[in-house]
Amino acid sequence: QRIHFEACEYIPSEFKTKYRELVSRSYRKIHLKYIKVYFAEAACEIGMMQTPNGLFFGAPPNTSGKPSEKLLAIMKIAENPTASEHKQLRELIFPKVDDRLVNSKFSHIASLNTRQVLAKCRQERAVFVYPSDFPIISDFRFVLFHQFLPCRPPKSALSRRRTKPDKWDTLSGL
């Protein structure tokens, strides 16, 4: 294309002059991650949204005719990236999520009834979870394991295994 553009007799000379001028300029390259972020945000601006099945139109588009503040910030950072602006870009792309939600702790946003269930589970003694487990596992798992009870395997399973356990404290079948 570069060779044809210069050699083609059908391209006006003013276009060739402008082309030579643009080619002779030195441009600072923009890192690919900034380009990807820009296009992802620009797609959101026209109403596209990311779903598990790919990109679809469905979000409300930006009809103001002006780029959103987020898109303007991305363009500014891409033009002159520094370490502090790189952090700012990361925060724009991945907004801060409450650590409680990241750790699957939802009691602060749950209904009153759900909070009461969680409080009751933390107070009652359970076989497979202890109150000390609550901070390190998700609320859902804590309540789920709180409901499990030890059970004996069926006799058919014991005869098939040719074993007789000393203690019945297992979750048979899990």
CSV table of N, CA and C in Angstrom, one decimal:
chain,number,residue,atom,x,y,z
A,1,GLN,N,0.8,-1.2,0.0
A,1,GLN,CA,0.0,0.0,0.0
A,1,GLN,C,0.9,1.3,0.0
A,2,ARG,N,2.0,1.2,0.8
A,2,ARG,CA,2.8,2.4,0.8
A,2,ARG,C,3.4,2.7,-0.5
A,3,ILE,N,3.8,1.7,-1.2
A,3,ILE,CA,4.5,1.8,-2.5
A,3,ILE,C,3.4,2.3,-3.6
A,4,HIS,N,2.3,1.6,-3.5
A,4,HIS,CA,1.2,2.0,-4.5
A,4,HIS,C,0.7,3.4,-4.3
A,5,PHE,N,0.6,3.8,-3.0
A,5,PHE,CA,0.1,5.2,-2.8
A,5,PHE,C,1.0,6.2,-3.4
A,6,GLU,N,2.3,6.0,-3.3
A,6,GLU,CA,3.3,7.0,-3.9
A,6,GLU,C,3.3,6.9,-5.4
A,7,ALA,N,3.1,5.7,-6.0
A,7,ALA,CA,3.2,5.5,-7.4
A,7,ALA,C,1.9,5.7,-8.2
A,8,CYS,N,0.8,5.7,-7.5
A,8,CYS,CA,-0.5,5.8,-8.2
A,8,CYS,C,-0.7,7.2,-8.8
A,9,GLU,N,-1.0,7.2,-10.1
A,9,GLU,CA,-1.3,8.4,-10.8
A,9,GLU,C,-2.6,9.0,-10.6
A,10,TYR,N,-3.5,8.2,-10.0
A,10,TYR,CA,-4.9,8.7,-9.8
A,10,TYR,C,-5.1,9.4,-8.4
A,11,ILE,N,-4.1,9.3,-7.6
A,11,ILE,CA,-4.2,10.0,-6.3
A,11,ILE,C,-3.6,11.4,-6.4
A,12,PRO,N,-4.4,12.4,-6.0
A,12,PRO,CA,-4.0,13.8,-6.2
A,12,PRO,C,-2.7,14.1,-5.5
A,13,SER,N,-1.9,15.0,-6.0
A,13,SER,CA,-0.6,15.3,-5.4
A,13,SER,C,-0.7,15.9,-4.0
A,14,GLU,N,-1.8,16.6,-3.7
A,14,GLU,CA,-2.0,17.2,-2.4
A,14,GLU,C,-2.2,16.1,-1.3
A,15,PHE,N,-2.8,15.0,-1.7
A,15,PHE,CA,-3.0,13.9,-0.8
A,15,PHE,C,-1.6,13.2,-0.6
A,16,LYS,N,-0.8,13.1,-1.6
A,16,LYS,CA,0.5,12.5,-1.5
A,16,LYS,C,1.4,13.3,-0.6
A,17,THR,N,1.3,14.7,-0.7
A,17,THR,CA,2.1,15.6,0.1
A,17,THR,C,1.7,15.4,1.6
A,18,LYS,N,0.4,15.4,1.8
A,18,LYS,CA,-0.1,15.2,3.2
A,18,LYS,C,0.3,13.9,3.7
A,19,TYR,N,0.3,12.8,2.9
A,19,TYR,CA,0.7,11.5,3.3
A,19,TYR,C,2.2,11.5,3.7
A,20,ARG,N,3.0,12.1,2.9
A,20,ARG,CA,4.5,12.2,3.2
A,20,ARG,C,4.7,12.9,4.5
A,21,GLU,N,4.0,14.0,4.7
A,21,GLU,CA,4.1,14.8,5.9
A,21,GLU,C,3.7,14.0,7.2
A,22,LEU,N,2.6,13.2,7.1
A,22,LEU,CA,2.2,12.4,8.2
A,22,LEU,C,3.1,11.3,8.5
A,23,VAL,N,3.7,10.7,7.5
A,23,VAL,CA,4.6,9.5,7.6
A,23,VAL,C,5.9,10.0,8.2
A,24,SER,N,6.3,11.2,7.9
A,24,SER,CA,7.6,11.7,8.4
A,24,SER,C,7.6,12.1,9.9
A,25,ARG,N,6.4,12.3,10.5
A,25,ARG,CA,6.3,12.7,11.9
A,25,ARG,C,6.6,11.4,12.7
A,26,SER,N,7.1,11.7,13.9
A,26,SER,CA,7.3,10.6,14.8
A,26,SER,C,6.2,10.6,15.8
A,27,TYR,N,5.6,9.5,16.0
A,27,TYR,CA,4.5,9.3,16.9
A,27,TYR,C,4.9,8.4,18.1
A,28,ARG,N,4.5,8.8,19.3
A,28,ARG,CA,4.7,8.0,20.4
A,28,ARG,C,3.7,6.8,20.4
A,29,LYS,N,4.2,5.7,20.6
A,29,LYS,CA,3.3,4.5,20.5
A,29,LYS,C,2.5,4.4,21.8
A,30,ILE,N,1.3,4.0,21.7
A,30,ILE,CA,0.4,3.8,22.9
A,30,ILE,C,0.3,2.3,23.1
A,31,HIS,N,0.5,2.0,24.4
A,31,HIS,CA,0.6,0.6,24.8
A,31,HIS,C,-0.8,-0.1,24.5
A,32,LEU,N,-0.7,-1.3,24.1
A,32,LEU,CA,-1.9,-2.1,23.6
A,32,LEU,C,-3.0,-2.1,24.7
A,33,LYS,N,-2.6,-2.2,26.0
A,33,LYS,CA,-3.6,-2.3,27.1
A,33,LYS,C,-4.5,-1.1,27.1
A,34,TYR,N,-3.9,0.1,26.8
A,34,TYR,CA,-4.7,1.3,26.8
A,34,TYR,C,-5.7,1.3,25.6
A,35,ILE,N,-5.2,0.8,24.5
A,35,ILE,CA,-6.1,0.7,23.3
A,35,ILE,C,-7.3,-0.3,23.6
A,36,LYS,N,-7.0,-1.4,24.2
A,36,LYS,CA,-8.0,-2.4,24.6
A,36,LYS,C,-9.1,-1.7,25.5
A,37,VAL,N,-8.6,-1.1,26.5
A,37,VAL,CA,-9.5,-0.4,27.5
A,37,VAL,C,-10.3,0.6,26.8
A,38,TYR,N,-9.7,1.4,25.9
A,38,TYR,CA,-10.4,2.4,25.2
A,38,TYR,C,-11.6,1.8,24.4
A,39,PHE,N,-11.2,0.8,23.6
A,39,PHE,CA,-12.3,0.2,22.8
A,39,PHE,C,-13.4,-0.5,23.6
A,40,ALA,N,-13.0,-1.1,24.7
A,40,ALA,CA,-14.0,-1.7,25.6
A,40,ALA,C,-15.0,-0.7,26.1
A,41,GLU,N,-14.4,0.4,26.6
A,41,GLU,CA,-15.3,1.5,27.1
A,41,GLU,C,-16.1,2.2,26.0
A,42,ALA,N,-15.5,2.3,24.8
A,42,ALA,CA,-16.2,3.0,23.7
A,42,ALA,C,-17.4,2.1,23.3
A,43,ALA,N,-17.2,0.7,23.4
A,43,ALA,CA,-18.3,-0.2,23.1
A,43,ALA,C,-19.4,0.0,24.1
A,44,CYS,N,-19.1,0.2,25.3
A,44,CYS,CA,-20.1,0.4,26.3
A,44,CYS,C,-20.8,1.7,26.1
A,45,GLU,N,-20.1,2.7,25.5
A,45,GLU,CA,-20.7,4.0,25.2
A,45,GLU,C,-21.8,3.9,24.2
A,46,ILE,N,-21.7,2.9,23.3
A,46,ILE,CA,-22.7,2.8,22.2
A,46,ILE,C,-23.8,1.8,22.6
A,47,GLY,N,-23.7,1.2,23.8
A,47,GLY,CA,-24.8,0.4,24.3
A,47,GLY,C,-24.5,-1.1,24.3
A,48,MET,N,-23.2,-1.5,24.1
A,48,MET,CA,-22.9,-2.9,24.1
A,48,MET,C,-22.6,-3.3,25.6
A,49,MET,N,-22.8,-4.6,25.9
A,49,MET,CA,-22.5,-5.1,27.2
A,49,MET,C,-21.9,-6.5,27.1
A,50,GLN,N,-21.1,-6.8,28.0
A,50,GLN,CA,-20.4,-8.1,28.1
A,50,GLN,C,-21.3,-9.1,28.8
A,51,THR,N,-21.6,-10.2,28.2
A,51,THR,CA,-22.3,-11.3,28.8
A,51,THR,C,-21.5,-12.6,28.7
A,52,PRO,N,-22.0,-13.6,29.4
A,52,PRO,CA,-21.3,-14.9,29.3
A,52,PRO,C,-21.3,-15.5,27.8
A,53,ASN,N,-22.2,-15.0,27.0
A,53,ASN,CA,-22.4,-15.5,25.7
A,53,ASN,C,-21.7,-14.5,24.6
A,54,GLY,N,-21.0,-13.6,25.1
A,54,GLY,CA,-20.3,-12.6,24.2
A,54,GLY,C,-20.9,-11.2,24.4
A,55,LEU,N,-20.5,-10.4,23.4
A,55,LEU,CA,-21.0,-9.0,23.4
A,55,LEU,C,-22.4,-8.9,22.8
A,56,PHE,N,-23.2,-8.1,23.4
A,56,PHE,CA,-24.6,-7.9,22.9
A,56,PHE,C,-25.0,-6.4,23.1
A,57,PHE,N,-25.8,-5.9,22.3
A,57,PHE,CA,-26.4,-4.6,22.5
A,57,PHE,C,-27.5,-4.8,23.5
A,58,GLY,N,-27.6,-3.9,24.5
A,58,GLY,CA,-28.7,-4.1,25.5
A,58,GLY,C,-28.5,-3.0,26.6
A,59,ALA,N,-27.4,-2.5,26.8
A,59,ALA,CA,-27.2,-1.4,27.8
A,59,ALA,C,-27.6,-0.1,27.2
A,60,PRO,N,-28.1,0.8,28.0
A,60,PRO,CA,-28.5,2.1,27.4
A,60,PRO,C,-27.2,2.9,26.9
A,61,PRO,N,-27.3,3.3,25.7
A,61,PRO,CA,-26.2,4.0,25.1
A,61,PRO,C,-26.0,5.4,25.6
A,62,ASN,N,-24.8,6.0,25.5
A,62,ASN,CA,-24.6,7.4,25.8
A,62,ASN,C,-25.1,8.2,24.7
A,63,THR,N,-26.2,8.9,24.9
A,63,THR,CA,-26.8,9.7,23.8
A,63,THR,C,-26.4,11.2,23.9
A,64,SER,N,-25.6,11.6,24.9
A,64,SER,CA,-25.3,13.0,25.1
A,64,SER,C,-24.4,13.6,24.0
A,65,GLY,N,-23.8,12.8,23.2
A,65,GLY,CA,-22.9,13.3,22.1
A,65,GLY,C,-21.5,13.6,22.6
A,66,LYS,N,-21.3,13.4,23.9
A,66,LYS,CA,-19.9,13.7,24.5
A,66,LYS,C,-19.5,12.4,25.2
A,67,PRO,N,-18.2,12.1,25.2
A,67,PRO,CA,-17.6,10.9,25.8
A,67,PRO,C,-17.9,11.0,27.3
A,68,SER,N,-18.1,9.9,28.0
A,68,SER,CA,-18.3,9.9,29.4
A,68,SER,C,-17.0,10.3,30.1
A,69,GLU,N,-17.1,10.6,31.4
A,69,GLU,CA,-16.0,11.0,32.2
A,69,GLU,C,-14.9,9.8,32.2
A,70,LYS,N,-15.5,8.6,32.3
A,70,LYS,CA,-14.6,7.4,32.4
A,70,LYS,C,-13.8,7.3,31.1
A,71,LEU,N,-14.4,7.5,29.9
A,71,LEU,CA,-13.7,7.4,28.6
A,71,LEU,C,-12.7,8.6,28.5
A,72,LEU,N,-13.1,9.8,28.9
A,72,LEU,CA,-12.2,10.9,28.9
A,72,LEU,C,-10.9,10.6,29.7
A,73,ALA,N,-11.1,10.0,30.9
A,73,ALA,CA,-10.0,9.7,31.8
A,73,ALA,C,-9.1,8.7,31.1
A,74,ILE,N,-9.7,7.7,30.5
A,74,ILE,CA,-8.9,6.6,29.8
A,74,ILE,C,-8.1,7.3,28.7
A,75,MET,N,-8.7,8.2,27.9
A,75,MET,CA,-7.9,8.8,26.8
A,75,MET,C,-6.8,9.7,27.4
A,76,LYS,N,-7.1,10.4,28.5
A,76,LYS,CA,-6.0,11.2,29.1
A,76,LYS,C,-4.8,10.4,29.6
A,77,ILE,N,-5.2,9.3,30.2
A,77,ILE,CA,-4.1,8.4,30.7
A,77,ILE,C,-3.3,7.8,29.6
A,78,ALA,N,-4.0,7.4,28.5
A,78,ALA,CA,-3.3,6.8,27.4
A,78,ALA,C,-2.4,7.7,26.7
A,79,GLU,N,-2.7,9.0,26.7
A,79,GLU,CA,-1.9,10.0,26.0
A,79,GLU,C,-0.5,10.2,26.8
A,80,ASN,N,-0.6,10.2,28.1
A,80,ASN,CA,0.6,10.4,28.9
A,80,ASN,C,0.6,9.5,30.1
A,81,PRO,N,1.0,8.2,29.9
A,81,PRO,CA,0.9,7.3,31.1
A,81,PRO,C,2.1,7.5,32.0
A,82,THR,N,1.7,7.5,33.3
A,82,THR,CA,2.7,7.5,34.4
A,82,THR,C,2.3,6.4,35.4
A,83,ALA,N,3.2,6.2,36.3
A,83,ALA,CA,2.9,5.1,37.3
A,83,ALA,C,1.6,5.4,38.1
A,84,SER,N,1.4,6.7,38.5
A,84,SER,CA,0.2,7.0,39.3
A,84,SER,C,-1.0,6.9,38.4
A,85,GLU,N,-0.9,7.3,37.2
A,85,GLU,CA,-2.1,7.2,36.3
A,85,GLU,C,-2.4,5.8,35.9
A,86,HIS,N,-1.3,4.9,35.9
A,86,HIS,CA,-1.6,3.5,35.6
A,86,HIS,C,-2.4,2.9,36.7
A,87,LYS,N,-2.2,3.3,38.0
A,87,LYS,CA,-3.0,2.9,39.1
A,87,LYS,C,-4.4,3.4,38.9
A,88,GLN,N,-4.5,4.7,38.5
A,88,GLN,CA,-5.8,5.3,38.3
A,88,GLN,C,-6.6,4.5,37.2
A,89,LEU,N,-5.9,4.1,36.2
A,89,LEU,CA,-6.5,3.4,35.1
A,89,LEU,C,-7.0,2.0,35.6
A,90,ARG,N,-6.2,1.3,36.4
A,90,ARG,CA,-6.7,0.1,37.0
A,90,ARG,C,-7.9,0.2,37.8
A,91,GLU,N,-8.0,1.3,38.6
A,91,GLU,CA,-9.2,1.6,39.4
A,91,GLU,C,-10.4,2.0,38.5
A,92,LEU,N,-10.1,2.6,37.4
A,92,LEU,CA,-11.3,2.8,36.5
A,92,LEU,C,-11.8,1.6,35.9
A,93,ILE,N,-10.9,0.7,35.5
A,93,ILE,CA,-11.3,-0.6,34.8
A,93,ILE,C,-11.9,-1.5,35.9
A,94,PHE,N,-11.3,-1.7,37.0
A,94,PHE,CA,-11.7,-2.6,38.0
A,94,PHE,C,-12.1,-1.8,39.3
A,95,PRO,N,-13.3,-1.3,39.3
A,95,PRO,CA,-13.7,-0.4,40.5
A,95,PRO,C,-13.5,-1.2,41.8
A,96,LYS,N,-13.2,-0.5,42.8
A,96,LYS,CA,-13.0,-1.1,44.1
A,96,LYS,C,-14.3,-1.8,44.6
A,97,VAL,N,-14.2,-3.1,44.9
A,97,VAL,CA,-15.4,-3.9,45.4
A,97,VAL,C,-15.2,-4.1,46.9
A,98,ASP,N,-16.2,-4.0,47.6
A,98,ASP,CA,-16.2,-4.2,49.0
A,98,ASP,C,-15.6,-5.6,49.3
A,99,ASP,N,-14.5,-5.6,50.2
A,99,ASP,CA,-13.9,-6.8,50.5
A,99,ASP,C,-14.8,-7.9,51.1
A,100,ARG,N,-15.9,-7.4,51.8
A,100,ARG,CA,-16.8,-8.4,52.3
A,100,ARG,C,-17.5,-9.1,51.2
A,101,LEU,N,-17.8,-8.5,50.1
A,101,LEU,CA,-18.4,-9.2,48.9
A,101,LEU,C,-17.4,-10.1,48.3
A,102,VAL,N,-16.2,-9.7,48.2
A,102,VAL,CA,-15.1,-10.5,47.6
A,102,VAL,C,-15.0,-11.8,48.3
A,103,ASN,N,-15.1,-11.7,49.7
A,103,ASN,CA,-15.0,-12.9,50.5
A,103,ASN,C,-16.3,-13.6,50.8
A,104,SER,N,-17.3,-13.2,50.0
A,104,SER,CA,-18.7,-13.8,50.1
A,104,SER,C,-19.3,-13.6,51.4
A,105,LYS,N,-19.0,-12.4,52.0
A,105,LYS,CA,-19.7,-12.0,53.3
A,105,LYS,C,-20.8,-11.1,52.9
A,106,PHE,N,-22.0,-11.5,53.0
A,106,PHE,CA,-23.1,-10.6,52.6
A,106,PHE,C,-24.0,-10.2,53.7
A,107,SER,N,-23.7,-10.4,54.9
A,107,SER,CA,-24.6,-10.1,56.0
A,107,SER,C,-24.9,-8.6,56.1
A,108,HIS,N,-24.0,-7.7,55.6
A,108,HIS,CA,-24.2,-6.3,55.6
A,108,HIS,C,-25.2,-5.8,54.6
A,109,ILE,N,-25.5,-6.6,53.6
A,109,ILE,CA,-26.5,-6.2,52.6
A,109,ILE,C,-27.7,-7.1,52.6
A,110,ALA,N,-27.7,-8.1,53.5
A,110,ALA,CA,-28.8,-9.1,53.5
A,110,ALA,C,-30.0,-8.6,54.2
A,111,SER,N,-31.1,-9.2,54.0
A,111,SER,CA,-32.3,-8.9,54.7
A,111,SER,C,-32.2,-9.2,56.2
A,112,LEU,N,-33.2,-8.6,56.9
A,112,LEU,CA,-33.2,-8.9,58.4
A,112,LEU,C,-33.3,-10.3,58.7
A,113,ASN,N,-34.2,-11.1,58.0
A,113,ASN,CA,-34.3,-12.5,58.2
A,113,ASN,C,-33.0,-13.3,57.9
A,114,THR,N,-32.3,-12.9,56.9
A,114,THR,CA,-31.1,-13.6,56.6
A,114,THR,C,-30.0,-13.3,57.6
A,115,ARG,N,-30.0,-12.1,58.1
A,115,ARG,CA,-29.0,-11.8,59.2
A,115,ARG,C,-29.4,-12.5,60.4
A,116,GLN,N,-30.6,-12.7,60.7
A,116,GLN,CA,-31.0,-13.5,61.9
A,116,GLN,C,-30.6,-15.0,61.8
A,117,VAL,N,-30.8,-15.5,60.6
A,117,VAL,CA,-30.3,-16.9,60.3
A,117,VAL,C,-28.8,-17.0,60.5
A,118,LEU,N,-28.1,-16.1,60.0
A,118,LEU,CA,-26.6,-16.1,60.2
A,118,LEU,C,-26.2,-16.0,61.7
A,119,ALA,N,-26.9,-15.1,62.4
A,119,ALA,CA,-26.6,-15.0,63.8
A,119,ALA,C,-26.9,-16.2,64.6
A,120,LYS,N,-28.0,-16.8,64.3
A,120,LYS,CA,-28.4,-18.1,64.9
A,120,LYS,C,-27.4,-19.2,64.7
A,121,CYS,N,-27.0,-19.3,63.4
A,121,CYS,CA,-26.0,-20.4,63.0
A,121,CYS,C,-24.7,-20.1,63.8
A,122,ARG,N,-24.3,-18.9,64.0
A,122,ARG,CA,-23.1,-18.6,64.7
A,122,ARG,C,-23.1,-19.0,66.1
A,123,GLN,N,-24.4,-18.9,66.7
A,123,GLN,CA,-24.5,-19.2,68.1
A,123,GLN,C,-24.7,-20.7,68.4
A,124,GLU,N,-25.3,-21.4,67.5
A,124,GLU,CA,-25.6,-22.8,67.7
A,124,GLU,C,-24.4,-23.7,67.5
A,125,ARG,N,-24.3,-24.7,68.2
A,125,ARG,CA,-23.2,-25.7,68.0
A,125,ARG,C,-23.5,-26.5,66.8
A,126,ALA,N,-22.5,-26.8,65.9
A,126,ALA,CA,-22.7,-27.6,64.8
A,126,ALA,C,-21.6,-28.6,64.7
A,127,VAL,N,-21.8,-29.7,64.0
A,127,VAL,CA,-20.8,-30.8,63.9
A,127,VAL,C,-19.7,-30.5,62.9
A,128,PHE,N,-20.0,-29.9,61.8
A,128,PHE,CA,-19.0,-29.7,60.8
A,128,PHE,C,-18.4,-28.4,60.6
A,129,VAL,N,-19.0,-27.4,61.3
A,129,VAL,CA,-18.4,-26.0,61.3
A,129,VAL,C,-18.4,-25.5,62.7
A,130,TYR,N,-17.5,-24.6,63.0
A,130,TYR,CA,-17.4,-24.0,64.3
A,130,TYR,C,-17.5,-22.5,64.2
A,131,PRO,N,-17.9,-21.8,65.2
A,131,PRO,CA,-17.9,-20.4,65.1
A,131,PRO,C,-16.6,-19.7,64.7
A,132,SER,N,-15.5,-20.4,65.0
A,132,SER,CA,-14.2,-19.8,64.6
A,132,SER,C,-14.0,-20.0,63.1
A,133,ASP,N,-14.8,-20.8,62.4
A,133,ASP,CA,-14.7,-20.9,60.9
A,133,ASP,C,-15.4,-19.8,60.2
A,134,PHE,N,-16.3,-19.1,60.9
A,134,PHE,CA,-17.1,-18.0,60.2
A,134,PHE,C,-16.3,-17.0,59.5
A,135,PRO,N,-15.2,-16.4,60.0
A,135,PRO,CA,-14.5,-15.4,59.3
A,135,PRO,C,-13.8,-15.9,58.1
A,136,ILE,N,-13.5,-17.2,58.0
A,136,ILE,CA,-12.6,-17.7,56.9
A,136,ILE,C,-13.4,-18.4,55.8
A,137,ILE,N,-14.7,-18.6,55.9
A,137,ILE,CA,-15.4,-19.2,54.9
A,137,ILE,C,-16.6,-18.4,54.5
A,138,SER,N,-17.2,-18.5,53.4
A,138,SER,CA,-18.3,-17.7,52.9
A,138,SER,C,-19.5,-17.9,53.8
A,139,ASP,N,-20.4,-16.9,53.9
A,139,ASP,CA,-21.6,-17.0,54.7
A,139,ASP,C,-22.4,-18.2,54.2
A,140,PHE,N,-22.5,-18.3,52.9
A,140,PHE,CA,-23.3,-19.4,52.3
A,140,PHE,C,-22.8,-20.8,52.8
A,141,ARG,N,-21.5,-21.0,52.6
A,141,ARG,CA,-20.9,-22.3,53.0
A,141,ARG,C,-21.1,-22.5,54.5
A,142,PHE,N,-20.9,-21.5,55.3
A,142,PHE,CA,-21.1,-21.6,56.8
A,142,PHE,C,-22.5,-22.1,57.1
A,143,VAL,N,-23.5,-21.5,56.5
A,143,VAL,CA,-24.9,-21.9,56.8
A,143,VAL,C,-25.2,-23.3,56.2
A,144,LEU,N,-24.6,-23.6,55.1
A,144,LEU,CA,-24.8,-24.9,54.5
A,144,LEU,C,-24.2,-26.0,55.3
A,145,PHE,N,-23.0,-25.9,55.7
A,145,PHE,CA,-22.3,-26.9,56.5
A,145,PHE,C,-22.9,-26.9,57.9
A,146,HIS,N,-23.5,-25.8,58.4
A,146,HIS,CA,-24.1,-25.8,59.7
A,146,HIS,C,-25.3,-26.8,59.7
A,147,GLN,N,-25.9,-27.0,58.6
A,147,GLN,CA,-27.1,-27.8,58.5
A,147,GLN,C,-26.8,-29.3,58.4
A,148,PHE,N,-25.6,-29.7,58.0
A,148,PHE,CA,-25.2,-31.1,57.8
A,148,PHE,C,-25.2,-31.8,59.2
A,149,LEU,N,-25.6,-33.0,59.2
A,149,LEU,CA,-25.5,-33.9,60.3
A,149,LEU,C,-24.8,-35.1,60.0
A,150,PRO,N,-24.1,-35.7,61.0
A,150,PRO,CA,-23.4,-37.0,60.7
A,150,PRO,C,-24.5,-38.1,60.4
A,151,CYS,N,-24.2,-38.9,59.5
A,151,CYS,CA,-25.1,-40.0,59.2
A,151,CYS,C,-24.4,-41.3,58.9
A,152,ARG,N,-25.1,-42.4,59.2
A,152,ARG,CA,-24.5,-43.7,58.9
A,152,ARG,C,-24.7,-44.0,57.5
A,153,PRO,N,-23.6,-44.6,56.9
A,153,PRO,CA,-23.8,-45.1,55.5
A,153,PRO,C,-24.8,-46.3,55.5
A,154,PRO,N,-25.5,-46.5,54.4
A,154,PRO,CA,-26.4,-47.7,54.4
A,154,PRO,C,-25.7,-49.0,54.5
A,155,LYS,N,-26.4,-50.0,55.0
A,155,LYS,CA,-25.8,-51.3,55.3
A,155,LYS,C,-25.2,-51.9,54.0
A,156,SER,N,-25.9,-51.6,52.9
A,156,SER,CA,-25.4,-52.2,51.6
A,156,SER,C,-24.0,-51.6,51.3
A,157,ALA,N,-23.8,-50.3,51.6
A,157,ALA,CA,-22.5,-49.7,51.3
A,157,ALA,C,-21.4,-50.3,52.2
A,158,LEU,N,-21.8,-50.6,53.5
A,158,LEU,CA,-20.8,-51.1,54.4
A,158,LEU,C,-20.4,-52.6,54.0
A,159,SER,N,-21.4,-53.3,53.6
A,159,SER,CA,-21.1,-54.7,53.2
A,159,SER,C,-20.3,-54.7,51.9
A,160,ARG,N,-20.6,-53.8,51.0
A,160,ARG,CA,-19.8,-53.7,49.8
A,160,ARG,C,-18.4,-53.4,50.0
A,161,ARG,N,-18.1,-52.5,51.0
A,161,ARG,CA,-16.8,-52.1,51.4
A,161,ARG,C,-16.1,-53.0,52.4
A,162,ARG,N,-16.9,-53.9,52.9
A,162,ARG,CA,-16.4,-54.9,53.9
A,162,ARG,C,-15.7,-54.2,55.1
A,163,THR,N,-16.4,-53.2,55.6
A,163,THR,CA,-15.8,-52.4,56.7
A,163,THR,C,-16.8,-52.0,57.7
A,164,LYS,N,-16.3,-51.8,58.9
A,164,LYS,CA,-17.2,-51.3,60.0
A,164,LYS,C,-16.5,-50.2,60.7
A,165,PRO,N,-16.9,-48.9,60.4
A,165,PRO,CA,-16.2,-47.8,61.0
A,165,PRO,C,-16.3,-47.8,62.6
A,166,ASP,N,-15.3,-47.2,63.2
A,166,ASP,CA,-15.3,-47.1,64.7
A,166,ASP,C,-16.2,-45.9,65.1
A,167,LYS,N,-16.4,-44.9,64.3
A,167,LYS,CA,-17.1,-43.7,64.6
A,167,LYS,C,-18.0,-43.3,63.5
A,168,TRP,N,-19.2,-42.8,63.8
A,168,TRP,CA,-20.1,-42.4,62.7
A,168,TRP,C,-20.1,-40.8,62.7
A,169,ASP,N,-19.1,-40.2,62.2
A,169,ASP,CA,-19.0,-38.8,62.1
A,169,ASP,C,-18.7,-38.3,60.7
A,170,THR,N,-19.2,-39.0,59.7
A,170,THR,CA,-18.9,-38.7,58.3
A,170,THR,C,-20.1,-38.1,57.6
A,171,LEU,N,-19.9,-37.6,56.4
A,171,LEU,CA,-21.0,-37.1,55.6
A,171,LEU,C,-21.1,-38.2,54.5
A,172,SER,N,-21.9,-39.2,54.8
A,172,SER,CA,-22.0,-40.3,53.8
A,172,SER,C,-22.6,-39.9,52.5
A,173,GLY,N,-21.9,-40.3,51.5
A,173,GLY,CA,-22.4,-40.0,50.1
A,173,GLY,C,-21.9,-38.7,49.5
A,174,LEU,N,-21.2,-37.9,50.3
A,174,LEU,CA,-20.7,-36.6,49.8
A,174,LEU,C,-19.3,-36.8,49.2
